[in-house]
Amino acid sequence: MSKKTNVSLIMCLIFAMFLAGCINKASNEFDLNQLSRVDIEVVQEDGSYGEAEMITDEETVDALGKAFKQIKWEPNAEPKMARKEDIR
């Protein structure tokens, strides 16, 4: 094989690997079984947010995951809240 053929073959292989790596579509759905932590921020009385806390306890995260699974999610729904949030 000539040097030109080798360079062309290598370029084609690199392009094919790049193309194959970019084709994989990510799922738009969130898998609650992969939930490993929950970040929360408590809302202060003045409306500001307190320091963020991270929940990583496996039992608590599993309980929150089960609660999230029970929610009937409506895609593209406009959120309506009767009052301001307590935590974010």
XYZ file of N, CA and C in Angstrom:
264
model
N 0.835 -1.187 0.000
C 0.000 0.000 0.000
C 0.880 1.250 0.000
N 0.399 2.245 -0.650
C 1.157 3.486 -0.708
C 0.870 4.326 0.531
N 1.717 5.303 0.748
C 1.580 6.194 1.902
C 0.262 6.974 1.824
N -0.134 7.375 0.632
C -1.373 8.129 0.434
C -2.583 7.267 0.802
N -2.555 5.992 0.466
C -3.652 5.078 0.789
C -3.750 4.861 2.297
N -2.588 4.729 2.954
C -2.573 4.547 4.410
C -3.169 5.758 5.128
N -2.797 6.956 4.686
C -3.309 8.184 5.299
C -4.819 8.277 5.074
N -5.277 7.947 3.884
C -6.708 7.997 3.584
C -7.476 6.988 4.423
N -6.914 5.798 4.590
C -7.559 4.762 5.393
C -7.650 5.186 6.858
N -6.586 5.757 7.381
C -6.585 6.215 8.775
C -7.594 7.344 8.964
N -7.651 8.266 8.030
C -8.616 9.368 8.127
C -10.049 8.848 8.084
N -10.313 7.869 7.228
C -11.659 7.281 7.154
C -12.023 6.575 8.455
N -11.067 5.871 9.046
C -11.326 5.183 10.322
C -11.603 6.189 11.440
N -10.835 7.248 11.496
C -11.054 8.278 12.520
C -12.423 8.924 12.332
N -12.772 9.231 11.095
C -14.079 9.828 10.821
C -15.203 8.867 11.214
N -15.047 7.577 10.911
C -16.070 6.588 11.249
C -16.228 6.459 12.765
N -15.118 6.479 13.500
C -15.196 6.397 14.964
C -15.861 7.643 15.530
N -15.535 8.803 14.994
C -16.143 10.055 15.447
C -17.644 10.042 15.180
N -18.020 9.599 13.993
C -19.423 9.542 13.620
C -20.191 8.554 14.499
N -19.609 7.402 14.767
C -20.264 6.392 15.606
C -20.425 6.899 17.034
N -19.472 7.670 17.531
C -19.555 8.213 18.883
C -20.617 9.287 19.014
N -20.922 9.977 17.951
C -21.895 11.067 18.002
C -23.320 10.601 17.698
N -23.494 9.394 17.230
C -24.818 8.916 16.834
C -25.670 8.515 18.030
N -25.056 8.024 19.096
C -25.791 7.516 20.242
C -26.711 8.592 20.813
N -28.011 8.357 20.755
C -28.983 9.321 21.267
C -29.191 9.089 22.761
N -29.205 10.156 23.509
C -29.494 10.070 24.934
C -31.003 10.038 25.125
N -31.435 9.282 26.083
C -32.858 9.179 26.367
C -33.352 10.467 27.015
N -34.551 10.896 26.660
C -35.139 12.079 27.266
C -35.803 11.770 28.590
N -35.913 10.497 28.926
C -36.579 10.110 30.158
C -35.559 9.910 31.260
N -35.927 10.321 32.460
C -35.059 10.209 33.613
C -35.355 8.894 34.317
N -34.322 8.098 34.567
C -34.482 6.816 35.245
C -34.282 7.033 36.744
N -35.356 6.910 37.520
C -35.268 7.143 38.957
C -34.437 6.089 39.670
N -34.160 4.966 39.032
C -33.303 3.950 39.645
C -31.854 4.412 39.697
N -31.513 5.425 38.929
C -30.158 5.956 38.936
C -30.003 7.122 39.912
N -31.038 7.443 40.650
C -30.988 8.549 41.602
C -29.999 8.217 42.715
N -28.980 9.044 42.898
C -27.960 8.770 43.905
C -27.865 9.868 44.953
N -28.433 11.027 44.677
C -28.429 12.108 45.666
C -29.541 13.093 45.338
N -29.930 13.885 46.345
C -30.931 14.931 46.167
C -30.367 16.195 46.812
N -30.332 17.283 46.061
C -29.864 18.569 46.572
C -31.072 19.427 46.921
N -31.055 20.026 48.109
C -32.157 20.892 48.527
C -31.610 22.216 49.042
N -32.431 23.251 48.939
C -32.131 24.558 49.508
C -33.375 25.037 50.246
N -33.250 25.402 51.496
C -34.376 25.886 52.287
C -34.573 27.368 52.008
N -35.830 27.766 51.798
C -36.154 29.162 51.533
C -36.323 29.883 52.868
N -35.591 30.986 53.028
C -35.665 31.786 54.248
C -36.931 32.647 54.223
N -37.278 33.240 55.357
C -38.478 34.074 55.439
C -38.409 35.285 54.515
N -37.199 35.788 54.267
C -37.060 36.969 53.402
C -37.054 36.602 51.917
N -37.221 35.321 51.595
C -37.279 34.887 50.207
C -35.949 34.426 49.643
N -34.871 34.613 50.400
C -33.565 34.148 49.924
C -33.411 32.661 50.226
N -32.449 32.053 49.570
C -32.214 30.621 49.752
C -31.061 30.398 50.708
N -31.221 29.418 51.577
C -30.143 29.062 52.495
C -29.095 28.233 51.791
N -28.178 27.721 52.572
C -27.098 26.913 52.017
C -27.654 25.586 51.487
N -27.149 25.154 50.358
C -27.618 23.912 49.742
C -27.157 22.718 50.573
N -28.044 21.755 50.737
C -27.716 20.519 51.441
C -27.885 19.363 50.469
N -27.051 18.355 50.637
C -27.075 17.203 49.760
C -27.500 15.975 50.570
N -28.558 15.310 50.119
C -29.018 14.076 50.754
C -28.430 12.916 49.966
N -27.586 12.129 50.639
C -26.953 10.989 49.970
C -27.250 9.669 50.676
N -27.955 9.720 51.812
C -28.309 8.502 52.536
C -29.158 7.614 51.635
N -28.722 6.373 51.423
C -29.364 5.494 50.445
C -30.838 5.245 50.752
N -31.181 5.067 52.009
C -32.585 4.816 52.372
C -33.457 6.027 52.071
N -32.974 7.207 52.410
C -33.733 8.430 52.170
C -33.883 8.695 50.666
N -32.810 8.500 49.921
C -32.863 8.706 48.473
C -33.832 7.707 47.838
N -33.811 6.451 48.307
C -34.754 5.453 47.786
C -36.197 5.838 48.096
N -36.438 6.352 49.315
C -37.788 6.775 49.696
C -38.255 7.937 48.817
N -37.353 8.880 48.546
C -37.697 9.999 47.672
C -37.947 9.515 46.249
N -37.152 8.558 45.787
C -37.351 7.995 44.453
C -38.710 7.327 44.328
N -39.128 6.591 45.371
C -40.443 5.949 45.360
C -41.559 6.998 45.341
N -41.353 8.086 46.083
C -42.350 9.162 46.087
C -42.440 9.816 44.708
N -41.287 10.030 44.054
C -41.283 10.618 42.717
C -41.972 9.712 41.708
N -41.832 8.391 41.868
C -42.466 7.452 40.942
C -43.989 7.498 41.041
N -44.523 7.854 42.222
C -45.968 7.895 42.422
C -46.606 9.153 41.844
N -45.801 10.144 41.536
C -46.327 11.395 40.991
C -46.775 11.168 39.554
N -47.925 11.697 39.209
C -48.418 11.625 37.837
C -47.934 12.886 37.121
N -46.819 12.728 36.391
C -46.193 13.854 35.713
C -46.958 14.186 34.438
N -47.172 15.465 34.209
C -47.826 15.939 32.997
C -46.804 16.731 32.181
N -46.372 16.180 31.054
C -45.388 16.912 30.252
C -45.968 18.217 29.716
N -45.116 19.217 29.636
C -45.457 20.539 29.093
C -46.569 21.240 29.871
N -46.741 20.914 31.149
C -47.765 21.562 31.966
C -47.188 22.842 32.571
N -48.002 23.860 32.661
C -47.601 25.110 33.303
C -47.710 24.930 34.812
N -46.643 25.172 35.565
C -46.717 25.005 37.017
C -47.567 26.103 37.653
N -48.427 25.712 38.569
C -49.263 26.650 39.307
C -49.078 26.339 40.789
N -48.667 27.339 41.539
C -48.412 27.135 42.961
C -49.327 28.037 43.771
N -49.910 27.489 44.827
C -50.795 28.265 45.687
C -49.995 29.231 46.557
N -48.732 28.894 46.817
C -47.866 29.762 47.619
C -46.421 29.527 47.204
N -45.516 30.315 47.770
C -44.102 30.162 47.444
C -43.585 28.844 48.010
N -42.520 28.333 47.390
C -41.932 27.070 47.819
C -41.259 27.195 49.174
N -41.165 26.070 49.894
C -40.448 26.019 51.163
C -39.006 25.602 50.952
N -38.814 24.718 49.998
C -37.471 24.277 49.651
C -37.333 24.260 48.144
N -36.096 24.313 47.696
C -35.848 24.279 46.252
C -34.895 23.166 45.970
